[in-house]
mmCIF file of C-alpha atoms in Angstrom:
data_model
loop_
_atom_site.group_PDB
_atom_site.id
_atom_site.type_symbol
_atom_site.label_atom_id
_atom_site.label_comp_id
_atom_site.label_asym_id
_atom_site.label_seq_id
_atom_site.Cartn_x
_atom_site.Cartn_y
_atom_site.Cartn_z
ATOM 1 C CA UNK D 1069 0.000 0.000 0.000
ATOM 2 C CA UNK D 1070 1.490 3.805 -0.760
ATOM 3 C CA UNK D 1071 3.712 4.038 2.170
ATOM 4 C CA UNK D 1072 4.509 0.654 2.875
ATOM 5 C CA UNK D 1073 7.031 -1.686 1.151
ATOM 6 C CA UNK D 1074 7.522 -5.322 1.216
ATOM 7 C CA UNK D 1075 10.009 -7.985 0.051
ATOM 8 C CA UNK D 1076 7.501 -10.285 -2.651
ATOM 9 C CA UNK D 1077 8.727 -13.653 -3.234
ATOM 10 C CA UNK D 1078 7.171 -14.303 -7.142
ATOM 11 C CA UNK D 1079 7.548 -16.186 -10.496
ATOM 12 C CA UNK D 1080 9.027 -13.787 -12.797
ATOM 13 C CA UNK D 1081 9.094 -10.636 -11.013
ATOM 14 C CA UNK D 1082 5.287 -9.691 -10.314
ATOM 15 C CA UNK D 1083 2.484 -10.959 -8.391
ATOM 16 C CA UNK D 1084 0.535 -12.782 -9.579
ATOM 17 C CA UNK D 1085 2.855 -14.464 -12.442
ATOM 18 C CA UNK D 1086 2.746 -14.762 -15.809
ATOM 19 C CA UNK D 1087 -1.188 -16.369 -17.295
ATOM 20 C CA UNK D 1088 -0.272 -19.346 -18.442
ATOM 21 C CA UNK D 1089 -2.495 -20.444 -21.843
ATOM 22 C CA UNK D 1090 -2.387 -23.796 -23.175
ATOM 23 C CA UNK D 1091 -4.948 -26.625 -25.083
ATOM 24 C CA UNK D 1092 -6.469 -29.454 -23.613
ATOM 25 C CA UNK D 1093 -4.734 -32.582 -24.952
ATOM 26 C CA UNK D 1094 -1.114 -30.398 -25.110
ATOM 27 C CA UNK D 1095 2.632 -31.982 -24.204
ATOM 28 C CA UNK D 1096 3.725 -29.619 -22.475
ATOM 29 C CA UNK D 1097 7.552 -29.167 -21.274
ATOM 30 C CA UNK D 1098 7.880 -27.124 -18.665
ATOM 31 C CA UNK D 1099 11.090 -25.103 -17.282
ATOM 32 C CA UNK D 1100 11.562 -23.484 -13.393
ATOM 33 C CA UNK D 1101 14.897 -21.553 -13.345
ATOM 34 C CA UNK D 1102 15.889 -20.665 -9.492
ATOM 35 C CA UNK D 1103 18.306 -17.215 -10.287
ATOM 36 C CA UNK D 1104 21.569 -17.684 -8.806
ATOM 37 C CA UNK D 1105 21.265 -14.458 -6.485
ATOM 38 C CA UNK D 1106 17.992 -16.003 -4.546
ATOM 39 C CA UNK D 1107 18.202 -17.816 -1.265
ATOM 40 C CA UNK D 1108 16.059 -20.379 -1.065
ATOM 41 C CA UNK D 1109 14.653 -23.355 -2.861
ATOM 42 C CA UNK D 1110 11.489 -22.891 -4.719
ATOM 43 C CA UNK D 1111 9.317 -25.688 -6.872
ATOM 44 C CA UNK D 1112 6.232 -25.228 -8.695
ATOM 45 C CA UNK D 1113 2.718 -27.127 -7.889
ATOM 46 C CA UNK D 1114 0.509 -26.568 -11.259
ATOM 47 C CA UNK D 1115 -3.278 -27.984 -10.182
ATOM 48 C CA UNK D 1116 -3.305 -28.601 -13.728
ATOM 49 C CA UNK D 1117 -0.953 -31.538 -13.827
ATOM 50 C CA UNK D 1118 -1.547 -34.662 -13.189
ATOM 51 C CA UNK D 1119 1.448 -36.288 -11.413
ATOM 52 C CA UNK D 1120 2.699 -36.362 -8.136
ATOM 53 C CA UNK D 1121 2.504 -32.697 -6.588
ATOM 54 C CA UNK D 1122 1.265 -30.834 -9.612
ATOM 55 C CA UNK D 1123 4.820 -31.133 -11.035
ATOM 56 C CA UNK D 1124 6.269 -29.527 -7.008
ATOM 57 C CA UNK D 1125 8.213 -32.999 -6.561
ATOM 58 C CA UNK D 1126 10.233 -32.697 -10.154
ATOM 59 C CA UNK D 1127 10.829 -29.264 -10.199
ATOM 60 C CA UNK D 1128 12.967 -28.392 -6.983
ATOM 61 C CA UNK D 1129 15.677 -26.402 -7.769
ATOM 62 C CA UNK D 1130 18.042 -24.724 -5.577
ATOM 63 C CA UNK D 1131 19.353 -21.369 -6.276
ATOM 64 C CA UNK D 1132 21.378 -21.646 -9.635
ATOM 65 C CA UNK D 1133 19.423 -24.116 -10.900
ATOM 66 C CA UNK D 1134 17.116 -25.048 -13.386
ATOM 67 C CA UNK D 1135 14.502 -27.913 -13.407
ATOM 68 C CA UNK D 1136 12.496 -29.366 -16.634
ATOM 69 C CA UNK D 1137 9.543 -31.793 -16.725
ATOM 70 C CA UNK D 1138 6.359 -32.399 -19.238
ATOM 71 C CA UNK D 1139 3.221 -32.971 -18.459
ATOM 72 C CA UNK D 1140 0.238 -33.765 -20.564
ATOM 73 C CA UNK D 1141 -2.858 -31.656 -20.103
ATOM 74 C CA UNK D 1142 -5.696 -34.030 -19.964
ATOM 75 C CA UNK D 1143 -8.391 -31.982 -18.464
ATOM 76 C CA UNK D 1144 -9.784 -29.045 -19.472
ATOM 77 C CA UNK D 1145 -10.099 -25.994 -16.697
ATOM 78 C CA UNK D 1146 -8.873 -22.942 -14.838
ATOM 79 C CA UNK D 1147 -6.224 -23.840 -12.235
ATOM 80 C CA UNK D 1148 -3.839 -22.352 -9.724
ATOM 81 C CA UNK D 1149 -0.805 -22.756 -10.083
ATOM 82 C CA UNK D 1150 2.109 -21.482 -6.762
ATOM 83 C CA UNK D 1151 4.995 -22.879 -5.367
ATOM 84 C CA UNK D 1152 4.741 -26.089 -3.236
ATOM 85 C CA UNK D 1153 8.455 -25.681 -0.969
ATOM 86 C CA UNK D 1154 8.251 -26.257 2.839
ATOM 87 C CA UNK D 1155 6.979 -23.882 4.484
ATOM 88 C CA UNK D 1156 4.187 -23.438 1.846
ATOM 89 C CA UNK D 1157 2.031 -21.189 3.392
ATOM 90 C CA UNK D 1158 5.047 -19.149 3.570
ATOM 91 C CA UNK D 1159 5.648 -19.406 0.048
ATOM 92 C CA UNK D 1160 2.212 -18.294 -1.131
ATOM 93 C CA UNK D 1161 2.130 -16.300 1.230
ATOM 94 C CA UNK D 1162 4.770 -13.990 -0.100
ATOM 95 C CA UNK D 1163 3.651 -14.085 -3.006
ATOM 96 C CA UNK D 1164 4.137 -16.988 -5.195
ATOM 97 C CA UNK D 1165 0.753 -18.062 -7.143
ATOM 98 C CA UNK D 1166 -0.758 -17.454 -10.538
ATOM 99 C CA UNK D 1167 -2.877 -19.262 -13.026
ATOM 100 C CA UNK D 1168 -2.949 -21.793 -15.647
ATOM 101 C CA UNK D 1169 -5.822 -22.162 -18.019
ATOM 102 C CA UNK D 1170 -6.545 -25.457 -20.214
ATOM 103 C CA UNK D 1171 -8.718 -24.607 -23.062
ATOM 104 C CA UNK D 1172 -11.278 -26.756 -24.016
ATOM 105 C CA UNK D 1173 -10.428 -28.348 -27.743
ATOM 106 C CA UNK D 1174 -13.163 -26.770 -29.105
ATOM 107 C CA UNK D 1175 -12.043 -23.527 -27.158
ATOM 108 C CA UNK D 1176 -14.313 -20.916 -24.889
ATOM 109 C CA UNK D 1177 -16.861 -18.347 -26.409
ATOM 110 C CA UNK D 1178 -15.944 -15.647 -27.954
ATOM 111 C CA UNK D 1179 -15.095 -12.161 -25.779
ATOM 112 C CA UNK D 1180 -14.192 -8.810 -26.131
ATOM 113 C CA UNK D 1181 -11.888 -8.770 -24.046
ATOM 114 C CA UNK D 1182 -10.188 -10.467 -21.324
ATOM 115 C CA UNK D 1183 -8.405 -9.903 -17.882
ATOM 116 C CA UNK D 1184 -6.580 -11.408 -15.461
ATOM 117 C CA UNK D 1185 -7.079 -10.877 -11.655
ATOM 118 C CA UNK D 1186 -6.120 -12.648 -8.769
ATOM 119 C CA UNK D 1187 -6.745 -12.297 -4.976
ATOM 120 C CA UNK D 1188 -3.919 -12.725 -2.136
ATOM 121 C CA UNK D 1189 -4.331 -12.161 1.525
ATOM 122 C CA UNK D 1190 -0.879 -11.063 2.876
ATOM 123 C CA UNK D 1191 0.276 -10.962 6.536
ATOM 124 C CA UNK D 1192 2.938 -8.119 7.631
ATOM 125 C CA UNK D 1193 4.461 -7.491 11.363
ATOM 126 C CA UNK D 1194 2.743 -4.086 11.617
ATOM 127 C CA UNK D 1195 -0.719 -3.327 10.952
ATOM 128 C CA UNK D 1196 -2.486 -1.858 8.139
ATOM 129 C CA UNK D 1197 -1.375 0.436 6.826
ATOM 130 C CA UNK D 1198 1.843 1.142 9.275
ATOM 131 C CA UNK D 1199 4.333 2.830 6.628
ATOM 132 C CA UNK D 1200 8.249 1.327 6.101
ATOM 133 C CA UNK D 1201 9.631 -2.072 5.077
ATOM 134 C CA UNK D 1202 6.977 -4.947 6.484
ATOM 135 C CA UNK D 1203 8.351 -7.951 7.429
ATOM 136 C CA UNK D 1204 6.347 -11.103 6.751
ATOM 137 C CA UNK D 1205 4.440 -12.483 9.884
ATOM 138 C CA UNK D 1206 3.909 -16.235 10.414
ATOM 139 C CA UNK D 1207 2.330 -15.801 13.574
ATOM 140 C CA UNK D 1208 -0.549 -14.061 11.815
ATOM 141 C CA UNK D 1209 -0.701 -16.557 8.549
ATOM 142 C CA UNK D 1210 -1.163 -19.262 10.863
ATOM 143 C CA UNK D 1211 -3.985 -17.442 12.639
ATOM 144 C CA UNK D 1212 -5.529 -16.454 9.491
ATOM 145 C CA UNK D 1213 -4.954 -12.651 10.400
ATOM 146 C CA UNK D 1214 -4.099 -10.699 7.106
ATOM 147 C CA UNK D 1215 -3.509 -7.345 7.514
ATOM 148 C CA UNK D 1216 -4.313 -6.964 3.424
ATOM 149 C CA UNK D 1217 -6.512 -8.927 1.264
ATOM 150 C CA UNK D 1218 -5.674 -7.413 -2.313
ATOM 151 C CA UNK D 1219 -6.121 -7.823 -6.188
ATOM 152 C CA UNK D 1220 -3.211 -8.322 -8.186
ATOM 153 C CA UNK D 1221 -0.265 -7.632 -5.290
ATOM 154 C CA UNK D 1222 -1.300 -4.380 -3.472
ATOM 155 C CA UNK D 1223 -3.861 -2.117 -2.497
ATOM 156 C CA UNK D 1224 -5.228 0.174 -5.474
ATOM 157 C CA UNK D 1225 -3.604 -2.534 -8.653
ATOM 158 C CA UNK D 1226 -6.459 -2.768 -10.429
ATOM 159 C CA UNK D 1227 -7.737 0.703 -9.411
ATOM 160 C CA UNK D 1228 -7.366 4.705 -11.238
ATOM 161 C CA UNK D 1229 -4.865 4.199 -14.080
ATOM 162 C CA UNK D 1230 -4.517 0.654 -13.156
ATOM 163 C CA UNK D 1231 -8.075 -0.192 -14.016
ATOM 164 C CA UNK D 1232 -9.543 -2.661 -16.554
ATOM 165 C CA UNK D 1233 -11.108 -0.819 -19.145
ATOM 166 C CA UNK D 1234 -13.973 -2.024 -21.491
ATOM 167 C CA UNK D 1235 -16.433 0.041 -23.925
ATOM 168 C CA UNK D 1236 -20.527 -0.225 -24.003
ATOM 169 C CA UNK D 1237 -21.753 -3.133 -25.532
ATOM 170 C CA UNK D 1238 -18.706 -5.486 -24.905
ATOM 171 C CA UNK D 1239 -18.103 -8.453 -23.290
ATOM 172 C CA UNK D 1240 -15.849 -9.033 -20.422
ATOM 173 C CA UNK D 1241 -14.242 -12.146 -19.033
ATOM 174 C CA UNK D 1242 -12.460 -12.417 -15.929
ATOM 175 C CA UNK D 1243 -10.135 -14.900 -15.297
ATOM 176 C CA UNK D 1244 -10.382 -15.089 -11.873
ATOM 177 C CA UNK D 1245 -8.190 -17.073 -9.076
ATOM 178 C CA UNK D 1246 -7.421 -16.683 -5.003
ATOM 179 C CA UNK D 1247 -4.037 -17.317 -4.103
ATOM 180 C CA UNK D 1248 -4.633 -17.421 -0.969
ATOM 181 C CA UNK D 1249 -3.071 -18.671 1.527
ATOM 182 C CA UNK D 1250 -6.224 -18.848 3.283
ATOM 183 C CA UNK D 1251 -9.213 -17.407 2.605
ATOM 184 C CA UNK D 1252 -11.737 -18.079 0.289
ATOM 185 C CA UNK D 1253 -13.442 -15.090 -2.125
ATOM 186 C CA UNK D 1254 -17.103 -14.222 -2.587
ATOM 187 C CA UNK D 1255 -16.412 -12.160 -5.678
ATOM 188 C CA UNK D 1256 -18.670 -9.886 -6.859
ATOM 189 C CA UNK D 1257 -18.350 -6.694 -9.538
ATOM 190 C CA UNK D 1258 -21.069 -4.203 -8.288
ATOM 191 C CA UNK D 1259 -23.297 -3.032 -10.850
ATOM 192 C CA UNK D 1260 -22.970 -6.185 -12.874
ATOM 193 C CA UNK D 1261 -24.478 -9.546 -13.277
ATOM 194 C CA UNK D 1262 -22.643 -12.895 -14.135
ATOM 195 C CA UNK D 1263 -24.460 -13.989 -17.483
ATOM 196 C CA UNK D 1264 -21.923 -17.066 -17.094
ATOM 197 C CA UNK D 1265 -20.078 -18.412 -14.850
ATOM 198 C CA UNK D 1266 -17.841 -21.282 -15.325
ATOM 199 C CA UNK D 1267 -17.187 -22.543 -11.026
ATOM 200 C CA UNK D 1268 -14.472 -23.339 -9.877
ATOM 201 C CA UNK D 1269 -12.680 -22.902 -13.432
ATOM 202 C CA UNK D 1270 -15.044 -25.849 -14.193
ATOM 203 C CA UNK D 1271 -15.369 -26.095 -18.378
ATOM 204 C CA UNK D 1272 -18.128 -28.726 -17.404
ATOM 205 C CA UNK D 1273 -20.881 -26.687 -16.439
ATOM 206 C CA UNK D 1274 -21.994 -23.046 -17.343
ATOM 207 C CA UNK D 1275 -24.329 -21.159 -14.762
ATOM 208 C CA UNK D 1276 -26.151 -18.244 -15.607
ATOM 209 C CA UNK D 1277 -27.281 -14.975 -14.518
ATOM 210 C CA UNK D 1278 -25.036 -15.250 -10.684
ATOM 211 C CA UNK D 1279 -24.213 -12.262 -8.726
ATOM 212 C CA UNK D 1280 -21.438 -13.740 -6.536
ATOM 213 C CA UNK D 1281 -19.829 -16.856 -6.815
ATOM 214 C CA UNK D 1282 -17.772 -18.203 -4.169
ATOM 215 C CA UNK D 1283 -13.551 -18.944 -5.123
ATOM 216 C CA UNK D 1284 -12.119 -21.341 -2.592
ATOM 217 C CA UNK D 1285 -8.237 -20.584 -1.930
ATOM 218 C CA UNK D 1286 -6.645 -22.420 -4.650
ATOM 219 C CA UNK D 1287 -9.386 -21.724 -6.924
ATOM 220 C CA UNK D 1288 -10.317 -20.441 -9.758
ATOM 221 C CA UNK D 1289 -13.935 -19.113 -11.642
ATOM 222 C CA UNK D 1290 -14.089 -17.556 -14.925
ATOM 223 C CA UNK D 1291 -17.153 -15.461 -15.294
ATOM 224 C CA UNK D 1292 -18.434 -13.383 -18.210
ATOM 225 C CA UNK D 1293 -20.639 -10.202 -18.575
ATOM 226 C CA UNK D 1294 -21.795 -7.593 -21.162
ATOM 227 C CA UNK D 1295 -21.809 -3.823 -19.784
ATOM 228 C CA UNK D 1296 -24.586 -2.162 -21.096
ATOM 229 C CA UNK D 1297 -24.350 1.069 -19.538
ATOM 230 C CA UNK D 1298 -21.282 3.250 -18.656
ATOM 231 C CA UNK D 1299 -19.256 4.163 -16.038
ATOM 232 C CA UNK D 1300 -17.152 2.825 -13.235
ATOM 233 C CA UNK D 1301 -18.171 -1.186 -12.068
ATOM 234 C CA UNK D 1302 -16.455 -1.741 -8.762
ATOM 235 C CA UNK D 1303 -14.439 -5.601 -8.420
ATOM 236 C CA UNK D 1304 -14.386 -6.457 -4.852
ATOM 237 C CA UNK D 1305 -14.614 -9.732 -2.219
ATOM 238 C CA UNK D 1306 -18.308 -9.206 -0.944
ATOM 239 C CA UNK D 1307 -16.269 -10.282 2.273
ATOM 240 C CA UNK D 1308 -17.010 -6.172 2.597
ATOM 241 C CA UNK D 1309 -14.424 -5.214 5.069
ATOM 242 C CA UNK D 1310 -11.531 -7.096 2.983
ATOM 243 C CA UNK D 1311 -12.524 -4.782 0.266
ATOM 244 C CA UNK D 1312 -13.224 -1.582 1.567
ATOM 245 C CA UNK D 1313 -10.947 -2.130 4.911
ATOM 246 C CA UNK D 1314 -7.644 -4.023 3.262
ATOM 247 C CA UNK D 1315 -7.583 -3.646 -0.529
ATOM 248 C CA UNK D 1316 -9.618 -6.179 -2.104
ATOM 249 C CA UNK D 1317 -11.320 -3.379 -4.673
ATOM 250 C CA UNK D 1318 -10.724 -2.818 -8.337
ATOM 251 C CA UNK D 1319 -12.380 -0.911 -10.911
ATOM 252 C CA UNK D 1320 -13.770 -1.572 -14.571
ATOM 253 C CA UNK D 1321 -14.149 1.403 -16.358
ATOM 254 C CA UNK D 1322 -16.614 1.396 -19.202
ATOM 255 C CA UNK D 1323 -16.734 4.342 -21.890
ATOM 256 C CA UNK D 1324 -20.168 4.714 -23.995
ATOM 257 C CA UNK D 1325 -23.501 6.559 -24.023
ATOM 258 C CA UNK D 1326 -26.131 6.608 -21.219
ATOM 259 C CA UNK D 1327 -28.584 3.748 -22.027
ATOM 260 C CA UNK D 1328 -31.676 5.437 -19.655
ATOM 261 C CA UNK D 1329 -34.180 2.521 -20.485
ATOM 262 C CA UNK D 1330 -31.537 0.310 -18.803
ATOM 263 C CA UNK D 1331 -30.539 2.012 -16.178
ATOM 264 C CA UNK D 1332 -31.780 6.093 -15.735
ATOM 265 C CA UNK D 1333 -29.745 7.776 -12.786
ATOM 266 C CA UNK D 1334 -31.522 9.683 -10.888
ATOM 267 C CA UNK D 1335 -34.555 10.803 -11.851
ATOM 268 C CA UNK D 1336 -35.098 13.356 -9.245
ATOM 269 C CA UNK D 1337 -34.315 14.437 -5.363
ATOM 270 C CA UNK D 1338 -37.163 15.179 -3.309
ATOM 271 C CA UNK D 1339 -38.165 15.899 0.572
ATOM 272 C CA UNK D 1340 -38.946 13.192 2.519
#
């Protein structure tokens, strides 16, 4: 948050990493490098592989190191992907999640456009909001404490400049995933309605018209909406205090012309 710093453990540099894209029935090889200059050991735990520990128990590598395995992708879905080294809590925690998404063969519907957010609840030695460098606190991971529950890494990343943009008339899919460690989402974009929602990143099953789905830690939903009116649609955990409280708020800013029969403002402001 502005004012406070903290030391992020990631993959690749931001948090969450990199959206990984692939096709249902793809080999896929897959590389971990471990830069020489970090400290610990880190692995990687896809929940799209099947194998033993998402891929975590053949990709280990120690600083300096580099670690390659394949995997085939055999079912399609929206998966979490974060690093599976003792302590893991500590690991995610810091930092170190993102997500993997299988495409059907046939592939998804057709958007507009597309986005990529993901929710992390983070746990620092001072409060909220207490400004300087923040030590990590295990004390408070364990007892499910988080000072900050945020989109995207920190407080305001997918806010102002930093919000998602769309136009009127467009469709929008989220790809949506909780890091975690520990708590689960009740996502919600106010203003909006779901008109699909594939749970728990399941390609199975399509529900429609939802207004907050539920995204376990470790999860993942993809949901999909047309905005048919402008202005700004507010992304937050319906868990209200985690949004309004510790960060869990983003915006979608839509551009277009008012659309009255839809939705009309204010009409007028009267005495009681």
């Amino acid at each position: 948050a502005d004012g406070v710093r903290y030391t992020f453990w990631t993959f690749g540099g931001k948090v969450p990493g990199k959206f990984i894209r692939i096709r249902e029935g793809d080999l896929v090889q897959f590389h971990l490098d471990n830069h020489p200059n970090n400290k610990m050991p880190h692995n990687i735990d896809l929940h799209a592989v099947t194998g033993p520990g998402g891929g975590a128990a053949s990709s280990l590598s120690a600083p300096g190191y580099s670690s390659v395995f394949s995997f085939k992708a055999l079912n399609p879905g929206l998966y979490v992907y974060h690093c599976a080294t003792a302590p893991v809590a500590m690991h995610v925690a810091n930092g170190m999640y993102g997500l993997i998404l299988v495409e059907p063969r046939e592939g998804l519907p057709k958007v507009d456009r597309e986005y990529y957010v993901m929710q992390g609840d983070f746990y620092t030695k001072g409060a909220n909001g207490q400004a300087g460098l923040q030590p990590f606190s295990m004390v408070k991971a364990i007892d499910e404490r988080p000072d900050y529950v945020v989109f995207n890494g920190a407080v305001g990343a997918v806010t102002g400049d930093n919000a998602r943009v769309a136009k009127q008339g467009e469709t929008v899919r989220l790809y949506f995933g909780v890091g975690g460690p520990n708590l689960t989402s009740s996502f919600h974009v106010i203003g909006e309605i779901f008109d699909r929602v594939w749970a728990e990143g399941n390609m199975g099953v399509v529900t429609r018209d939802v207004q907050t789905t539920m995204v376990p830690a470790g999860g993942a939903a993809i949901v999909d909406f047309k905005v048919e009116v402008p202005g700004t649609y507010i992304l937050v955990d319906h868990s209200l205090t985690r949004a309004f409280n510790k960060g869990a708020l983003g915006m979608l800013k839509v551009t277009g012309v008012e659309n009255k029969l839809v939705y009309s403002g204010k009409i007028s402001d009267e005495v009681y």
